[in-house]
CSV table of C-alpha atoms in Angstrom, one decimal:
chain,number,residue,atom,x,y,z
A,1,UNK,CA,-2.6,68.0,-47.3
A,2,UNK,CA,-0.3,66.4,-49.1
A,3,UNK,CA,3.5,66.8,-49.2
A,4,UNK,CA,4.0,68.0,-52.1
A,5,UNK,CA,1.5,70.6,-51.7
A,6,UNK,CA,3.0,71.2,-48.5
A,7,UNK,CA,7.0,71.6,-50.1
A,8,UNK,CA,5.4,73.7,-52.7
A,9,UNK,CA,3.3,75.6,-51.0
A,10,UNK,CA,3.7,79.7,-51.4
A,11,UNK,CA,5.5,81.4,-48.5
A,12,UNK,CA,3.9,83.7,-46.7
A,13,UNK,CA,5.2,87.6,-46.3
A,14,UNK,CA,5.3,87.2,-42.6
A,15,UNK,CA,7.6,84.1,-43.3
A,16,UNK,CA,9.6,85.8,-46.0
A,17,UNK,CA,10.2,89.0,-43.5
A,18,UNK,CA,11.1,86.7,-40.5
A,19,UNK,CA,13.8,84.7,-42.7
A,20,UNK,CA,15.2,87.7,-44.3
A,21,UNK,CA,15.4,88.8,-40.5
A,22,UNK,CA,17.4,85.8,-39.4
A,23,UNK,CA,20.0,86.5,-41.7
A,24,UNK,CA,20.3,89.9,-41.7
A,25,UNK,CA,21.1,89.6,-38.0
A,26,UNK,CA,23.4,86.8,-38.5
A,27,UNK,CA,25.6,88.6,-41.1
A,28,UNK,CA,25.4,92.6,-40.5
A,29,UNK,CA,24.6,92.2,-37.2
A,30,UNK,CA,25.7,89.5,-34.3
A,31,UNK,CA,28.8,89.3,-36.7
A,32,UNK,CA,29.8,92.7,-35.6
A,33,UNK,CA,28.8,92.7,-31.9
A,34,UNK,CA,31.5,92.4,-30.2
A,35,UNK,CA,31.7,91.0,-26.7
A,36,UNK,CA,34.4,91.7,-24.0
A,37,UNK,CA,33.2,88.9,-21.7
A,38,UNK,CA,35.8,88.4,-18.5
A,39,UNK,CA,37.2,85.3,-17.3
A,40,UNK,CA,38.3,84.1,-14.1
A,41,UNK,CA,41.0,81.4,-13.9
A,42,UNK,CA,42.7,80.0,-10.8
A,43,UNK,CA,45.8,77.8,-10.8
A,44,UNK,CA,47.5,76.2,-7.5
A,45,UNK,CA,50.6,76.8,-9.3
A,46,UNK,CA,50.3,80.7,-9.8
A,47,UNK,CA,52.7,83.5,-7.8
A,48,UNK,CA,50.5,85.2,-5.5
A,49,UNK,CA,52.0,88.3,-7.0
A,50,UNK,CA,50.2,87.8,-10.2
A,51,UNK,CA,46.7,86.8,-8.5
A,52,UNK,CA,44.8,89.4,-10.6
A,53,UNK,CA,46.7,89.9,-13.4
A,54,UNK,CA,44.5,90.3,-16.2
A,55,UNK,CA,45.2,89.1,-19.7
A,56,UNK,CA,43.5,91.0,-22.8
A,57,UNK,CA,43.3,88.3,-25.6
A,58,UNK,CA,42.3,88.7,-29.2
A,59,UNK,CA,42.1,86.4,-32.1
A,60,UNK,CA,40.8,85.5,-35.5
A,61,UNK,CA,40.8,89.0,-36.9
A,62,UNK,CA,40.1,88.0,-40.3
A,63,UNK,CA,41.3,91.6,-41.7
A,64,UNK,CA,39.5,91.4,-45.4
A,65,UNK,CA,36.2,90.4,-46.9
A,66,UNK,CA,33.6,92.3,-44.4
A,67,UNK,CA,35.9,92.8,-42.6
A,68,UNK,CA,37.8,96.6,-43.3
A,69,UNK,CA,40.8,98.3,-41.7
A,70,UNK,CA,38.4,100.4,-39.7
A,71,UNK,CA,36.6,97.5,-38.0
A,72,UNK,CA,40.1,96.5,-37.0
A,73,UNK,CA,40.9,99.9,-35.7
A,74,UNK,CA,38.0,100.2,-33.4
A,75,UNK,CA,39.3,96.6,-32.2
A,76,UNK,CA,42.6,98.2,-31.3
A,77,UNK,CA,41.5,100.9,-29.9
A,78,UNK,CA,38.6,99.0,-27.5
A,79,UNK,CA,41.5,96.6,-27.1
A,80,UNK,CA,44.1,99.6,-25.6
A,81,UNK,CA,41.2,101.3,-23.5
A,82,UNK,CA,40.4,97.8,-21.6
A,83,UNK,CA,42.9,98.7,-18.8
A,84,UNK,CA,44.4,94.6,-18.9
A,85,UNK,CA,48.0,94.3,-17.9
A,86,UNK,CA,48.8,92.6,-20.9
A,87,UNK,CA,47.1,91.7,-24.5
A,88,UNK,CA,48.0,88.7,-26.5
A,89,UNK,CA,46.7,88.0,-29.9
A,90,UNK,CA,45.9,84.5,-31.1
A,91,UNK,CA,47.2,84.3,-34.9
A,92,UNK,CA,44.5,84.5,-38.4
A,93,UNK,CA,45.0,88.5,-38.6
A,94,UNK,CA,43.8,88.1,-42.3
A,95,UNK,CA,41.5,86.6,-44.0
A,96,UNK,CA,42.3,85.6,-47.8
A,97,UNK,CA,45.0,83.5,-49.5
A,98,UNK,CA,48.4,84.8,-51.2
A,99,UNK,CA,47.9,88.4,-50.6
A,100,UNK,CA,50.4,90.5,-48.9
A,101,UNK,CA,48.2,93.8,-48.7
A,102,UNK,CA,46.0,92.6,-46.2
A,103,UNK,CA,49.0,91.6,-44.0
A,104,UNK,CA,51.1,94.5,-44.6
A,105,UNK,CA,47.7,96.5,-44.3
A,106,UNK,CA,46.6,94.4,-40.9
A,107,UNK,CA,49.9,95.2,-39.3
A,108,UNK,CA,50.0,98.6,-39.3
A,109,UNK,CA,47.4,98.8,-37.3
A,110,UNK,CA,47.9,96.1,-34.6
A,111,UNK,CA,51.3,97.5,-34.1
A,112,UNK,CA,49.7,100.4,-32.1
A,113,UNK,CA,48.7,97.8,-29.5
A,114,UNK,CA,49.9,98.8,-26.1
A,115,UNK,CA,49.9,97.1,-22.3
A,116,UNK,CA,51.7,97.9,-19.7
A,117,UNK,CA,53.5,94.2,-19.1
A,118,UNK,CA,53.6,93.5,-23.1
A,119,UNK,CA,51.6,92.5,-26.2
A,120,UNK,CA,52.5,88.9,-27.0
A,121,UNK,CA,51.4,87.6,-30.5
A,122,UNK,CA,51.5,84.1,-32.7
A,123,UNK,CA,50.3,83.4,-36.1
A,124,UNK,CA,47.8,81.5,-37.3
A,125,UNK,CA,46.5,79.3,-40.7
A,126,UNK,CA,45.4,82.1,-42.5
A,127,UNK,CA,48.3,84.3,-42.0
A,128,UNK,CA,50.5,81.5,-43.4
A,129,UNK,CA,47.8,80.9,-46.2
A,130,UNK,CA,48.6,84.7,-47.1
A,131,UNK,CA,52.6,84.1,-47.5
A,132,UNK,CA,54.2,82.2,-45.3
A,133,UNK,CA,57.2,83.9,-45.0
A,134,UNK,CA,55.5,88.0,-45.1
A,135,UNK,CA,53.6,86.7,-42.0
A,136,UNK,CA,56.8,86.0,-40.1
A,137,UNK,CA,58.7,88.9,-40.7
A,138,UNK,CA,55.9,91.1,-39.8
A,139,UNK,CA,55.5,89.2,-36.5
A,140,UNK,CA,59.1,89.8,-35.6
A,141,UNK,CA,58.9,93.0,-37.1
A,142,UNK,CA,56.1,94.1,-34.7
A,143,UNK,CA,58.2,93.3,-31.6
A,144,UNK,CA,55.2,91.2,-30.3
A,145,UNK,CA,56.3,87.7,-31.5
A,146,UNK,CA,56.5,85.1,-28.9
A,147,UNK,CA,56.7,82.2,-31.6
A,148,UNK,CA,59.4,79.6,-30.5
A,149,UNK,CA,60.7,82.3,-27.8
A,150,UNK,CA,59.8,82.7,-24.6
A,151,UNK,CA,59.0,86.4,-22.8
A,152,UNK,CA,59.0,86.7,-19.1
A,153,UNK,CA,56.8,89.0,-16.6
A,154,UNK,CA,57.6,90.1,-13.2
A,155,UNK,CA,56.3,91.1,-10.2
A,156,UNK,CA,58.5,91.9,-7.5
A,157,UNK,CA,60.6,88.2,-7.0
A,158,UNK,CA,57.7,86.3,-8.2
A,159,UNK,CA,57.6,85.6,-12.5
A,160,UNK,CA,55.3,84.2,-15.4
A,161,UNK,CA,56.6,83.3,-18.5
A,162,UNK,CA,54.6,83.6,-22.1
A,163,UNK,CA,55.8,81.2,-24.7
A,164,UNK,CA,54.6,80.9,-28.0
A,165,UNK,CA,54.4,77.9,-30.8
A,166,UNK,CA,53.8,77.9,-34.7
A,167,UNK,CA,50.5,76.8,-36.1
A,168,UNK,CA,50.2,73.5,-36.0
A,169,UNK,CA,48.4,73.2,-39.8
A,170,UNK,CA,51.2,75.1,-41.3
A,171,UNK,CA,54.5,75.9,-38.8
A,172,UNK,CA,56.2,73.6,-36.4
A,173,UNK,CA,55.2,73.0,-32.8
A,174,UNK,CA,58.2,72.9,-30.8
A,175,UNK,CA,57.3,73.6,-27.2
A,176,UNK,CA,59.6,71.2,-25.7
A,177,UNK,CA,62.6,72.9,-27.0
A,178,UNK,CA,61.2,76.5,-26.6
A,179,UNK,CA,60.9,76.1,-22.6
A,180,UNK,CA,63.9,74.1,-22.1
A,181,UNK,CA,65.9,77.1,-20.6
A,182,UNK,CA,62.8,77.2,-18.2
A,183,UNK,CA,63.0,76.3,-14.7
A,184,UNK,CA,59.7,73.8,-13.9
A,185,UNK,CA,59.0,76.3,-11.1
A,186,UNK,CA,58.1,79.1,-13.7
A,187,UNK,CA,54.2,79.4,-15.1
A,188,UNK,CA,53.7,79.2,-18.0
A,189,UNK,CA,51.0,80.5,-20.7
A,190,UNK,CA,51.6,79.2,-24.0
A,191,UNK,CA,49.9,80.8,-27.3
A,192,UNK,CA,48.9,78.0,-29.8
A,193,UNK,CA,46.3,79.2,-32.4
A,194,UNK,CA,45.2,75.8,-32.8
A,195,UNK,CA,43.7,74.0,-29.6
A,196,UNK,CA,44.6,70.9,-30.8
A,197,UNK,CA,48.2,71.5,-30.3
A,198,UNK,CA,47.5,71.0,-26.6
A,199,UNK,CA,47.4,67.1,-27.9
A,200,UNK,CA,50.4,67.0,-29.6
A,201,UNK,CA,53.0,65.1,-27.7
A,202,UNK,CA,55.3,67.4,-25.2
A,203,UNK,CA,57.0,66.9,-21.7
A,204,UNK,CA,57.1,70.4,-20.5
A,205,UNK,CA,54.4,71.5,-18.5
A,206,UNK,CA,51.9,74.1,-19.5
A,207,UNK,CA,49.8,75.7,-17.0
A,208,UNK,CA,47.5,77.2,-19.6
A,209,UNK,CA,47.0,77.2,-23.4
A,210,UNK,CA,45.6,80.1,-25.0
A,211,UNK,CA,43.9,79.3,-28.2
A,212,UNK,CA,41.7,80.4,-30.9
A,213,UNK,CA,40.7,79.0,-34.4
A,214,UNK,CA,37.6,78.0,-33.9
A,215,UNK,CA,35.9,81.2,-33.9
A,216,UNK,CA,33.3,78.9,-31.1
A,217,UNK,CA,31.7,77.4,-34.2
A,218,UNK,CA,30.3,81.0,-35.8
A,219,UNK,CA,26.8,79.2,-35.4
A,220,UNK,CA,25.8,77.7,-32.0
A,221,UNK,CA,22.3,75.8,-31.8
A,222,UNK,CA,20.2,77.0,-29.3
A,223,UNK,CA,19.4,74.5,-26.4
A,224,UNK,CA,21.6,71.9,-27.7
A,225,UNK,CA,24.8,74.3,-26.6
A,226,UNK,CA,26.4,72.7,-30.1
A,227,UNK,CA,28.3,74.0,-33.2
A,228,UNK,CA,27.8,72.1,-36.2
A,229,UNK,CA,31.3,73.0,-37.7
A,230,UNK,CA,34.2,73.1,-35.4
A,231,UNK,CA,37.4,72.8,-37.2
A,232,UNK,CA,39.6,70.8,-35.3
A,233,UNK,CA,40.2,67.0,-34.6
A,234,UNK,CA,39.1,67.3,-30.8
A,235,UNK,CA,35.7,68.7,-31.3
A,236,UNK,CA,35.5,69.3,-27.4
A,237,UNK,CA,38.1,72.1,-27.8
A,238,UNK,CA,35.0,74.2,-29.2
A,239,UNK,CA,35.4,77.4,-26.9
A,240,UNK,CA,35.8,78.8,-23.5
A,241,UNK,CA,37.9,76.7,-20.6
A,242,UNK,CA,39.4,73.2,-21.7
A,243,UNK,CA,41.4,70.3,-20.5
A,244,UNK,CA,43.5,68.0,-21.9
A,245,UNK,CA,44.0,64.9,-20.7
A,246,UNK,CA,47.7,65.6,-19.1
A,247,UNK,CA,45.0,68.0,-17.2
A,248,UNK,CA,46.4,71.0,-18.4
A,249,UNK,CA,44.4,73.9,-19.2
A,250,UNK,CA,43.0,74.9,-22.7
A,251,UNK,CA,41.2,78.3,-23.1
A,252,UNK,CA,39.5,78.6,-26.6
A,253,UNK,CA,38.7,82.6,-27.8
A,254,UNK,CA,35.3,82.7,-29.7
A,255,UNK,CA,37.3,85.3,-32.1
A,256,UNK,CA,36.5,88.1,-34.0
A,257,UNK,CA,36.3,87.3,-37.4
A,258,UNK,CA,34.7,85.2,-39.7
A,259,UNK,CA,35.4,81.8,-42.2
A,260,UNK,CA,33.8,80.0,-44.6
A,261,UNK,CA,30.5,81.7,-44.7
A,262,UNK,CA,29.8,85.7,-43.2
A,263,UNK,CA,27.4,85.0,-39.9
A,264,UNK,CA,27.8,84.2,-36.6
A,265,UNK,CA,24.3,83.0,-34.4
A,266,UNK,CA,24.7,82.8,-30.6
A,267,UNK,CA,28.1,83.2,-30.8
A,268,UNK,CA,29.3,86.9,-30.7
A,269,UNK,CA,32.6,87.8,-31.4
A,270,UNK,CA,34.7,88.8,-28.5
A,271,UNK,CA,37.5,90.5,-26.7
A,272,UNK,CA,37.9,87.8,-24.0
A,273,UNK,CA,39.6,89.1,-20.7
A,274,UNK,CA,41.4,86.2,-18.6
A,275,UNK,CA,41.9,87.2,-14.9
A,276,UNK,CA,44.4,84.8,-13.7
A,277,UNK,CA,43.7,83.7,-9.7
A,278,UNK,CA,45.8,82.2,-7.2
A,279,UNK,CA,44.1,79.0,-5.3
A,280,UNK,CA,45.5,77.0,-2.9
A,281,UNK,CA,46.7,73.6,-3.9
């Protein structure tokens, strides 16, 4: 057969209902499947108080197209029954540019977010995108902003602290200055939506960056374990547990949302649950 004839050639019903399959499941289904998938970090460096403590973290919510204010009340709610000691959310709340309805609209709702040692939030791109300034005042509005400040956990004597840094597409980075007040002997989680700010030049020690942005590629190719889109400059910041080269640790949510085109394929979405552990040095 030739190729033309083969190109040309008139697809068959069983092919036609096996395509319209795929992508059916790609956008109306996987899209919406939500994961909570648990993770279990351990750090020399951590108070053995804190060996446990368990860290609810929720990103790319992409409140908008396909994406409705009840989808991201069943997120809060899931997010509130999880049990974590504390939920921190990852920045890109909305999804479109210039419009303050879905922030205003977004906000209302993640404002009923509740844990018993704090919810800690950052914004991302997309929030920015949206208006710039809206998306800051509603982040210190909500009394969960850690961006350029610095929040602080206890457990008996021991203590964590949970910093926060500006987007580094559209805010300033400013970690450095943000944990200068910090004594070196503190932990510290950091919440960067992009996982490329780990790069960025600092001298303060991080003990773990919590990141999102890359919503793990939306697309993942079976068997090759690789995303064809990853939108940062480090494509090995693609999802899960990272490392920079100042060995400091990178964790990468697969998100909830979507961008640039409505499916996800071997990537769920997901509520990820970081359990932080206590090891030995």
């Amino acid at each position: 057969m030739k190729l033309w004839d083969t190109i040309n050639k008139p697809i068959t019903r069983k092919a036609f209902l096996a395509t319209f399959a795929g992508a059916f499941y790609t956008a109306a289904v996987e899209r919406y499947w939500i994961a909570v998938n648990e993770y279990n970090i351990s750090f020399p460096r951590l108070p053995r108080q804190f060996d446990g403590f368990r860290i609810g973290f929720l990103s790319d919510i992409h409140l908008g197209l396909f994406m409705p204010g009840a989808w991201v009340d069943a997120i809060v709610d899931r997010a509130n029954a999880l049990g974590v000691d504390a939920l921190v959310l990852g920045g890109d709340y909305v999804h479109a540019r210039k419009t303050d309805h879905e922030l205003l609209l977004v906000w209302s709702k993640l404002k009923k977010l509740s844990a018993p040692s704090g919810v800690f939030a950052v914004n991302g791109n997309h929030d920015h995108w949206a208006n710039h300034d809206l998306s800051l005042r509603l982040l210190d509005s909500s009394g969960f902003s850690v961006r350029h400040k610095v929040a602080t956990v206890n457990r008996g004597r021991a203590t964590i602290a949970i910093a926060g840094v500006g987007d580094l597409w559209e805010d300033e980075f400013l970690l450095d200055e943000t944990l200068k007040d910090i004594p070196d002997s503190v932990f510290r989680i950091v919440l960067a939506h992009n996982p490329d700010s780990a790069d960025l030049p600092h001298t303060s020690r991080v003990d773990l960056f919590l990141s999102g942005h890359t919503h793990g590629g939306q697309v993942r190719i079976p068997f090759l374990n690789w995303s064809p889109v990853i939108p940062v400059k480090n494509k090995a910041y693609d999802l899960g547990l990272k490392q920079n080269t100042a060995e400091e640790k990178i964790f990468i949510s697969k998100g909830l949302g979507w961008a640039i085109l409505p499916i996800r394929f071997n990537v769920r979405p997901e509520i990820a649950i970081i359990t932080l552990r206590s090891a030995e040095p």
